[in-house]
mmCIF file of C-alpha atoms and ligand atoms in Angstrom:
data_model
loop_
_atom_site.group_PDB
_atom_site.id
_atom_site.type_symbol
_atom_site.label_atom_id
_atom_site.label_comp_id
_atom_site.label_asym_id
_atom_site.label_seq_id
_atom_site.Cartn_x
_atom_site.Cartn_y
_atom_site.Cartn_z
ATOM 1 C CA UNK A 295 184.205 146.648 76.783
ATOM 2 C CA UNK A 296 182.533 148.262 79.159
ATOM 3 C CA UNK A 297 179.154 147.908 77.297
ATOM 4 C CA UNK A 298 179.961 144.158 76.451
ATOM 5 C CA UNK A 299 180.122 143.452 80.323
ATOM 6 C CA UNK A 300 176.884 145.323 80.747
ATOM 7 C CA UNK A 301 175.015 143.423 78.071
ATOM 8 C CA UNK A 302 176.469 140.195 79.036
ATOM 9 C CA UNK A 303 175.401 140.668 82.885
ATOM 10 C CA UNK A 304 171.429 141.617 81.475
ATOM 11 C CA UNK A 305 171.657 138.148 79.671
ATOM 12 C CA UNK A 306 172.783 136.267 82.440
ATOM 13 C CA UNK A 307 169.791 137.554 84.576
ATOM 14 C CA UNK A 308 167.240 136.499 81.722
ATOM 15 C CA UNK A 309 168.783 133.154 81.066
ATOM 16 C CA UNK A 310 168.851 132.187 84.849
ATOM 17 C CA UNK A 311 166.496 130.794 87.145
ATOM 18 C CA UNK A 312 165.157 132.255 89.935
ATOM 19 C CA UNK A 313 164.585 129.964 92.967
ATOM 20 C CA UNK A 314 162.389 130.265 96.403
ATOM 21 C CA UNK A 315 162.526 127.907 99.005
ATOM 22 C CA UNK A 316 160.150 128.325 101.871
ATOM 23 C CA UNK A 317 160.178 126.380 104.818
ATOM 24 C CA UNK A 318 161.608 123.211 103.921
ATOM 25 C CA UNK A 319 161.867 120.380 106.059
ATOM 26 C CA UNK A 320 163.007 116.737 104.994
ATOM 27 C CA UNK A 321 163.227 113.168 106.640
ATOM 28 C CA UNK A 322 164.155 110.276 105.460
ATOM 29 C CA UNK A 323 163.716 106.767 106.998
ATOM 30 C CA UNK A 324 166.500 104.552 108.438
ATOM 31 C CA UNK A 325 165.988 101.257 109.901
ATOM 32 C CA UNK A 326 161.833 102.513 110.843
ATOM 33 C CA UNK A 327 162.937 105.956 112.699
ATOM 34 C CA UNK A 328 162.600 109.365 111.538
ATOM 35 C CA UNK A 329 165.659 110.797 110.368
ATOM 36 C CA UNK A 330 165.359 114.564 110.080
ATOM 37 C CA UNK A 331 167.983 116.068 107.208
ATOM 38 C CA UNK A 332 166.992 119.295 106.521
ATOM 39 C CA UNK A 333 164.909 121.524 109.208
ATOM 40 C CA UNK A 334 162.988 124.433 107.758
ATOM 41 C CA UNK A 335 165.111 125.936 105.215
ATOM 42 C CA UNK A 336 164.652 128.988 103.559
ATOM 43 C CA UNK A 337 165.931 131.247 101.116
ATOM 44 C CA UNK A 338 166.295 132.590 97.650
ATOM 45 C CA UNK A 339 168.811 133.033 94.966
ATOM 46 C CA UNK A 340 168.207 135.899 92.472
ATOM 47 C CA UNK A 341 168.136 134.955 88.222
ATOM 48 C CA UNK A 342 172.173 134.587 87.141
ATOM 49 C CA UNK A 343 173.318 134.246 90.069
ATOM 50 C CA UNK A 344 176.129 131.926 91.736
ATOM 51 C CA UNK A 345 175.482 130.558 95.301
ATOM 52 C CA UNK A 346 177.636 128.172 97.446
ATOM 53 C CA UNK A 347 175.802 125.770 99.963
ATOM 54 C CA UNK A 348 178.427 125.069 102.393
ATOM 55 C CA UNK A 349 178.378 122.597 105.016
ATOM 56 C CA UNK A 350 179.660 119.430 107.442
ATOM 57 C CA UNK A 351 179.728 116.430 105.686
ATOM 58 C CA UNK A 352 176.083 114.705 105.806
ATOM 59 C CA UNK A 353 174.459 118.090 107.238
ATOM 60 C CA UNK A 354 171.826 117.253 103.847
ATOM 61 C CA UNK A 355 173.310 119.459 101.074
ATOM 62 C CA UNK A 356 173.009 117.155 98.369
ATOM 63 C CA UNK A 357 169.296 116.378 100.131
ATOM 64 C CA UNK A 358 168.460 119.943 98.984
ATOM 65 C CA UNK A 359 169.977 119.668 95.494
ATOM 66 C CA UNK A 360 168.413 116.628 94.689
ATOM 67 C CA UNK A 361 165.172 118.324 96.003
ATOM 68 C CA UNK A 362 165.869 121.157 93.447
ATOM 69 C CA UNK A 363 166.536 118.877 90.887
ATOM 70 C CA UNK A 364 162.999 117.379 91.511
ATOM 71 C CA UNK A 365 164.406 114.140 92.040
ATOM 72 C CA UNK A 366 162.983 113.827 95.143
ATOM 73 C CA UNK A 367 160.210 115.715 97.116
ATOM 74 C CA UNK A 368 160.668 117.430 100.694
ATOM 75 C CA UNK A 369 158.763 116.128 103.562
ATOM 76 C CA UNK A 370 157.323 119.660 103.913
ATOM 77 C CA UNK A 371 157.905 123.676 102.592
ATOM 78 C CA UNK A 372 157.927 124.740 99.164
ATOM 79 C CA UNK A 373 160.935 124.796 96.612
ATOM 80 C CA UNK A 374 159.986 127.040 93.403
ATOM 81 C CA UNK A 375 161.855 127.505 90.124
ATOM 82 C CA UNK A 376 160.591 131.117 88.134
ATOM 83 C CA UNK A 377 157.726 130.599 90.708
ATOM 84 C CA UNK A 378 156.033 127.267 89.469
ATOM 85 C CA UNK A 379 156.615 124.576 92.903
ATOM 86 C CA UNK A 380 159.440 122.127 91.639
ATOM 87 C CA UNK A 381 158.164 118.862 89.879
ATOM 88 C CA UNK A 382 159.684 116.266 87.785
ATOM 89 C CA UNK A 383 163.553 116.571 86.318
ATOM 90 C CA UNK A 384 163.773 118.308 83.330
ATOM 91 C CA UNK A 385 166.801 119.696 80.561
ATOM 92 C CA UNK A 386 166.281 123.477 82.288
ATOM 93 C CA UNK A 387 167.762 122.036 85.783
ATOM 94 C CA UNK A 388 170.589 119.493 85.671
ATOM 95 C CA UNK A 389 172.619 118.260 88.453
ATOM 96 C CA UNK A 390 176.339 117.665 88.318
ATOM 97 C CA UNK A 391 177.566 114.837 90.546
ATOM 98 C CA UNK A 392 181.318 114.199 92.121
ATOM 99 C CA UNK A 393 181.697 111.538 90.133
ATOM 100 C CA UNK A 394 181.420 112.040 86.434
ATOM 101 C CA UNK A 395 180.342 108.606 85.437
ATOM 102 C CA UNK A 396 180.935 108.469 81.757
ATOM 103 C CA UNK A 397 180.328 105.440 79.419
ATOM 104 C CA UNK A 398 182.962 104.310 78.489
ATOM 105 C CA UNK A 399 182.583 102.787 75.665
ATOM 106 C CA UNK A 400 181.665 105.813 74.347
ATOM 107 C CA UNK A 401 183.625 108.912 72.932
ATOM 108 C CA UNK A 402 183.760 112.683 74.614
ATOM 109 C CA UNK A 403 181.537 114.040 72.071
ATOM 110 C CA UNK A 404 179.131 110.790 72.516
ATOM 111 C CA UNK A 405 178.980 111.351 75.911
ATOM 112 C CA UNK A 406 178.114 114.898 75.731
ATOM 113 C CA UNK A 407 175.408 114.513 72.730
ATOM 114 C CA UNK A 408 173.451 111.963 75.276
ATOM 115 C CA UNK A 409 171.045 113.968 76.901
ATOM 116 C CA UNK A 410 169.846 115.508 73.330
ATOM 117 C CA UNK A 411 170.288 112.048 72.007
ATOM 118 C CA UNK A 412 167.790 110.826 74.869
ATOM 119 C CA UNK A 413 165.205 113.697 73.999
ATOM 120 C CA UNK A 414 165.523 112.588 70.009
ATOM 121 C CA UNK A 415 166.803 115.983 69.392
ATOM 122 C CA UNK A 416 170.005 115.163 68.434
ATOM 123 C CA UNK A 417 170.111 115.294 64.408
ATOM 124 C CA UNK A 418 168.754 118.660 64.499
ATOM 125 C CA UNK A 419 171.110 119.884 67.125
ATOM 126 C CA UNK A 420 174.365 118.802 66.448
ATOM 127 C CA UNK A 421 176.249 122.510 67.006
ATOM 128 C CA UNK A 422 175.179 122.499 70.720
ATOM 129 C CA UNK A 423 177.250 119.495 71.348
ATOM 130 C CA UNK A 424 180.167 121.275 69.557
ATOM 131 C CA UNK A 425 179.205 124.277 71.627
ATOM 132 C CA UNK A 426 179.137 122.151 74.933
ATOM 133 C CA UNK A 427 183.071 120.706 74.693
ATOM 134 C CA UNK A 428 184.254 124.519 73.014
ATOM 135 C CA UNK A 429 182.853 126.158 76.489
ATOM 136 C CA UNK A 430 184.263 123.685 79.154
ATOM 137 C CA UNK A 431 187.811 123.496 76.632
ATOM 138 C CA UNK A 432 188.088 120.273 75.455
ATOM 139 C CA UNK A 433 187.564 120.952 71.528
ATOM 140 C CA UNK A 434 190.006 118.608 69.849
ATOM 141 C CA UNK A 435 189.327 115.412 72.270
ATOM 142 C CA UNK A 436 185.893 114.681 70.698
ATOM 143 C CA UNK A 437 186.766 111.476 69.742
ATOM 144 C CA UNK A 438 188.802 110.395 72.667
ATOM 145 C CA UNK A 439 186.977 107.974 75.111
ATOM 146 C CA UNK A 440 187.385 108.405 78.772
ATOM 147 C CA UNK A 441 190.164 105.797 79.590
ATOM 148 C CA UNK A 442 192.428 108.351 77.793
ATOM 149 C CA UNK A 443 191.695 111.503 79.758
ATOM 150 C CA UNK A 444 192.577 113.057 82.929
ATOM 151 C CA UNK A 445 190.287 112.888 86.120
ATOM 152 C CA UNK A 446 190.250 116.863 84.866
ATOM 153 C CA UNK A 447 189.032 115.834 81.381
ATOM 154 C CA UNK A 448 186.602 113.871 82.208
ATOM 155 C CA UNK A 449 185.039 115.830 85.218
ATOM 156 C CA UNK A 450 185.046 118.688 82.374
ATOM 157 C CA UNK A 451 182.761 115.936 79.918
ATOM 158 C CA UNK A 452 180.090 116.009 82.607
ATOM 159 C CA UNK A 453 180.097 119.650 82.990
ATOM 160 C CA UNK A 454 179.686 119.936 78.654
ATOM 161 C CA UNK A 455 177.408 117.181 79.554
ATOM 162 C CA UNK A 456 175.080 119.201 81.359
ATOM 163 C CA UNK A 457 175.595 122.390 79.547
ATOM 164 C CA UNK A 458 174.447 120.657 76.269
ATOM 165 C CA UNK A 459 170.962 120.878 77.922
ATOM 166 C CA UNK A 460 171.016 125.047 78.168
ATOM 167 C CA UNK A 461 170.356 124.744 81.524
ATOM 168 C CA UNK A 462 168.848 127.518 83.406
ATOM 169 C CA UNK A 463 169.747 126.352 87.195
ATOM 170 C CA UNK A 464 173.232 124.767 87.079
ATOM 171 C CA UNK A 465 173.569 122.598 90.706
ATOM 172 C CA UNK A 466 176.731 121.529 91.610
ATOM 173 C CA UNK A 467 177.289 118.877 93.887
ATOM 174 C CA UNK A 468 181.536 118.714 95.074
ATOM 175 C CA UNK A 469 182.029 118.372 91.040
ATOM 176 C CA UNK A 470 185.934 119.004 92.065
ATOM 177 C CA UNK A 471 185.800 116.748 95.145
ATOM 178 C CA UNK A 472 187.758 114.190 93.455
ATOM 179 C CA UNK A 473 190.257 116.149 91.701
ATOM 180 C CA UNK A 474 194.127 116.552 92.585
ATOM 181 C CA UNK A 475 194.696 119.864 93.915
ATOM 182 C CA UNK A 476 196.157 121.898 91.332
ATOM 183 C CA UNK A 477 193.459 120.659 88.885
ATOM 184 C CA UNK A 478 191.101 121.572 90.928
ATOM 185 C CA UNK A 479 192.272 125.316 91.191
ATOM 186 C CA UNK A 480 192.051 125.360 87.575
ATOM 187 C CA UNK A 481 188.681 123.861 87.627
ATOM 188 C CA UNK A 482 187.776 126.447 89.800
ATOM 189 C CA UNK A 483 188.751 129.424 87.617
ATOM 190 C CA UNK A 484 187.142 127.502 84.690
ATOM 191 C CA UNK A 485 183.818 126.957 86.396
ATOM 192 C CA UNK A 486 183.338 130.431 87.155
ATOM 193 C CA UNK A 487 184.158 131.561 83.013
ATOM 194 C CA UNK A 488 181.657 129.055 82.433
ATOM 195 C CA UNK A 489 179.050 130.623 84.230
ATOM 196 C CA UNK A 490 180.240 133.447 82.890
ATOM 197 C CA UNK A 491 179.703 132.237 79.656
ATOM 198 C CA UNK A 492 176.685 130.666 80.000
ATOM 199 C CA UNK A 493 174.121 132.754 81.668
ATOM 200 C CA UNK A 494 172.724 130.831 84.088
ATOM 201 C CA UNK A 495 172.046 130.411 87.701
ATOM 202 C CA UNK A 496 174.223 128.200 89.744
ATOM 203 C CA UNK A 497 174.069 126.411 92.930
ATOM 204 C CA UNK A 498 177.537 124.768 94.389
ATOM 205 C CA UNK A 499 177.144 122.613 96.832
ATOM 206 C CA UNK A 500 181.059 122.003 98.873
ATOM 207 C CA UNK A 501 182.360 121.507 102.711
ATOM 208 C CA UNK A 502 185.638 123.782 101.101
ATOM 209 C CA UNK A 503 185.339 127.057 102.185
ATOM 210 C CA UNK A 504 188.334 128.922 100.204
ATOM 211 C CA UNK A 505 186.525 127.003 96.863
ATOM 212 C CA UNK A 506 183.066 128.485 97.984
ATOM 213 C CA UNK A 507 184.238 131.770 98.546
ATOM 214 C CA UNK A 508 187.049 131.837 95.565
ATOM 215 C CA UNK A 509 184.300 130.745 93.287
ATOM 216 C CA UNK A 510 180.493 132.301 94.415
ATOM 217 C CA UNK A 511 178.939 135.439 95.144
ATOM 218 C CA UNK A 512 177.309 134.658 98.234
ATOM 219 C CA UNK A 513 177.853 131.509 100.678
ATOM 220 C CA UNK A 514 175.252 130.095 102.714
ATOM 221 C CA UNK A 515 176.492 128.080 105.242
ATOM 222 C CA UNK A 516 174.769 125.021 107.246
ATOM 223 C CA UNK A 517 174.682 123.614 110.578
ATOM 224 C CA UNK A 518 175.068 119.896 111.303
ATOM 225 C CA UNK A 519 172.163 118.063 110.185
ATOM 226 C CA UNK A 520 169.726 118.709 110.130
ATOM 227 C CA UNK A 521 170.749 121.210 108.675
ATOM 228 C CA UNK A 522 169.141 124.756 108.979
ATOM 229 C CA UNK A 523 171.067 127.747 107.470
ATOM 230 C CA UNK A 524 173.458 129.560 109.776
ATOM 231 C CA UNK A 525 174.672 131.714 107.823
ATOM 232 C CA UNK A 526 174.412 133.945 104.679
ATOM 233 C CA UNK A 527 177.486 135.384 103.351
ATOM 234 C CA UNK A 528 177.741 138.153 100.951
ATOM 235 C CA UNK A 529 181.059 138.121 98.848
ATOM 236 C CA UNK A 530 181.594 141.189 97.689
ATOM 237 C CA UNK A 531 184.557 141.055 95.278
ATOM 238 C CA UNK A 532 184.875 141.462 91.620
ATOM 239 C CA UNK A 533 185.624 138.688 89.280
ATOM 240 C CA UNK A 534 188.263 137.584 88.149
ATOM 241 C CA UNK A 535 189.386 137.423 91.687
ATOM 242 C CA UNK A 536 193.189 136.960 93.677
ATOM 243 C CA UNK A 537 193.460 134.230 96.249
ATOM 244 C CA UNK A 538 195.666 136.058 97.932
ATOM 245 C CA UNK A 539 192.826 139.132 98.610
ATOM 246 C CA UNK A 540 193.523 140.006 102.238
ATOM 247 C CA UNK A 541 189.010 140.482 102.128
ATOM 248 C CA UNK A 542 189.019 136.759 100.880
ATOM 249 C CA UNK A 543 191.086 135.774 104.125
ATOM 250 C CA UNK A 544 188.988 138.043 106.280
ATOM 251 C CA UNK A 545 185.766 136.443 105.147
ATOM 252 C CA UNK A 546 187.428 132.493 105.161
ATOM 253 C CA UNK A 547 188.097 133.563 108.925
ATOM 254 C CA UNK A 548 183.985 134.665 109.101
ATOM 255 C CA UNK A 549 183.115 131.502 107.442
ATOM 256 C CA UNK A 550 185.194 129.128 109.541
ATOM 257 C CA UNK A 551 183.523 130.777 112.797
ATOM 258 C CA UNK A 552 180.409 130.005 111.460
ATOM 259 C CA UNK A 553 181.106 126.679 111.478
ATOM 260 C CA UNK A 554 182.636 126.382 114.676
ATOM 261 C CA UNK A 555 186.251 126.031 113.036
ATOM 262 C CA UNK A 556 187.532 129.483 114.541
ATOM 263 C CA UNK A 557 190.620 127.811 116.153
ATOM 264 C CA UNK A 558 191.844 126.268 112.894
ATOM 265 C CA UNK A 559 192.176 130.405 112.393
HETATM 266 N N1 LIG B 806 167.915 107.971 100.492
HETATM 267 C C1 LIG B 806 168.300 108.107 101.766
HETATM 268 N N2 LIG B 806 167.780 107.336 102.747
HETATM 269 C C2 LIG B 806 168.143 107.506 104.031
HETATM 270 N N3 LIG B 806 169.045 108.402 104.459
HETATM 271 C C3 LIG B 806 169.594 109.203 103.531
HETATM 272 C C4 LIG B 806 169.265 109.100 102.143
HETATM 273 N N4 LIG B 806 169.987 110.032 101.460
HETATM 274 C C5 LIG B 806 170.742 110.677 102.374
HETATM 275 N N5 LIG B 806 170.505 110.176 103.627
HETATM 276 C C6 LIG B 806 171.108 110.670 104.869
HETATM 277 O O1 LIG B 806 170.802 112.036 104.971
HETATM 278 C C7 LIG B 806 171.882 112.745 105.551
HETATM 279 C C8 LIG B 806 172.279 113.895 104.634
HETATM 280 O O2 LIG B 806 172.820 113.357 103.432
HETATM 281 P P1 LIG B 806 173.374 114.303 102.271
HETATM 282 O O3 LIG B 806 172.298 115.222 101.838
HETATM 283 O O4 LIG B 806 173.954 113.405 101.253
HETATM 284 O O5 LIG B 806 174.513 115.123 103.033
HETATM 285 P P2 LIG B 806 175.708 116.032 102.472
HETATM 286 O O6 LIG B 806 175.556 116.133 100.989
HETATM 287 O O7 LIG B 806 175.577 117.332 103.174
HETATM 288 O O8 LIG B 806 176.996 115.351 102.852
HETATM 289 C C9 LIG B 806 172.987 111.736 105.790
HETATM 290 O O9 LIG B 806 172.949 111.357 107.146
HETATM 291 C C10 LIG B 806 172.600 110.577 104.883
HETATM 292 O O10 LIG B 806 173.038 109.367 105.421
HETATM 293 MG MG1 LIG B 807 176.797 115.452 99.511
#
């Protein structure tokens, strides 16, 4: 057991990416002024690891995934994956959005075979759909569409969605946001056995603290935009972990003073 744990660990290290961002600053435009979003972030998140960005609404956390994801490019600074400067998109980095957006006139196991479908990989790699809706629990609803699952269900399609790729950098933007509350604490516990399973690194992005500390090893926490990095958390508690841990309350109450929330306390 003991050995399994150890072995699974190594892999998650080699099947994760590692990530260094140096002095990044981003503006966008709005209505012909400047608008600064992200001022001179840096840090770095270690191969198989799982990191929370947590911040104010609009401080520019989904700025900085999107950068990541290479869908974008920052104003200035450097953002590198295994050490090569972040380009285009690609399979090895995928970004999971709030809002699963599914076709729907297409089934679960459609859905999920799209992105190997779009790279014309698809015949030959059949099993790593199956593998995709076994890991995030949905095996037996292949063939449902998305009118006839749950807001769970279906935020669980784009996870299997995004695992079909084997991605290497999982980055999470509020993929529970929209969820009723006691799906979402099982989508919690779920997300975490899937990165678990997986072996990869992963980046949630989330403005809810108990979900970033319940859920990551470390927590770095943002100002108000633009946002610079306030904080950097260290969570140091086993998985799988009890949210009633009096250390998970004492470090809520370090988070929440961090982001000038103290009083709530
Ligand atoms: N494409 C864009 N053009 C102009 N402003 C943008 C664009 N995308 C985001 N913003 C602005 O950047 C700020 C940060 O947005 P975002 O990164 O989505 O914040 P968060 O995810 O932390 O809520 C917001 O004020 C938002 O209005
Ligand atoms: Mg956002």
């Amino acid at each position: 057991m003991v050995a399994l744990a150890r072995t699974q660990a190594a892999d998650f290290a080699a099947a994760g990416q590692k990530i260094d961002i140096e002095n990044v600053s981003h503006r966008f435009e709005l209505k012909g002024a400047p608008l600064p979003v992200l001022d001179n972030v840096s840090f770095s998140v270690e191969p198989g690891s799982f990191v929370a960005l947590l911040g104010p609404s609009g401080c520019g956390k989904s700025t900085l995934l999107r950068l990541l994801a290479g869908l974008d490019h920052p104003t200035e600074g450097s953002l590198k994956v295994d050490g090569e400067e972040v380009g285009e998109p690609d399979p090895s980095r995928i970004l999971v959005f709030q809002d699963p957006t599914l076709f729907p006139w297409r089934t679960v196991w459609d859905n999920v075979a799209l992105g190997l479908e779009a790279q014309g990989i698809l015949k030959s790699s059949k099993a790593r759909v199956d593998n995709a809706v076994e890991l995030v629990g949905l095996t037996g609803f292949e063939k449902a569409y998305p009118h006839q699952l749950s807001g769970g269900m279906a935020q669980r399609v784009a996870l299997a969605r995004a695992l079909v790729n084997e991605p290497r950098l999982l980055l999470l933007d509020e993929p529970l946001g929209k969820l009723d509350s006691l799906t979402r604490l099982t989508m919690q516990t779920e997300i975490v056995k899937i990165w678990q399973d997986a072996g990869l690194t992963a980046l949630l992005v989330t403005h809810d603290v108990e979900e970033a500390l319940f859920l990551t090893q470390r927590v770095l926490i943002f100002g108000p935009r633009p946002a610079r990095i306030v904080a950097d958390i260290a969570v140091d508690l086993p998985y799988p972990r009890h949210r009633g841990d009096p250390r998970l309350a004492e470090l809520r109450r370090e988070a929440l003073g961090h982001l000038g929330l103290a009083e709530t306390w």
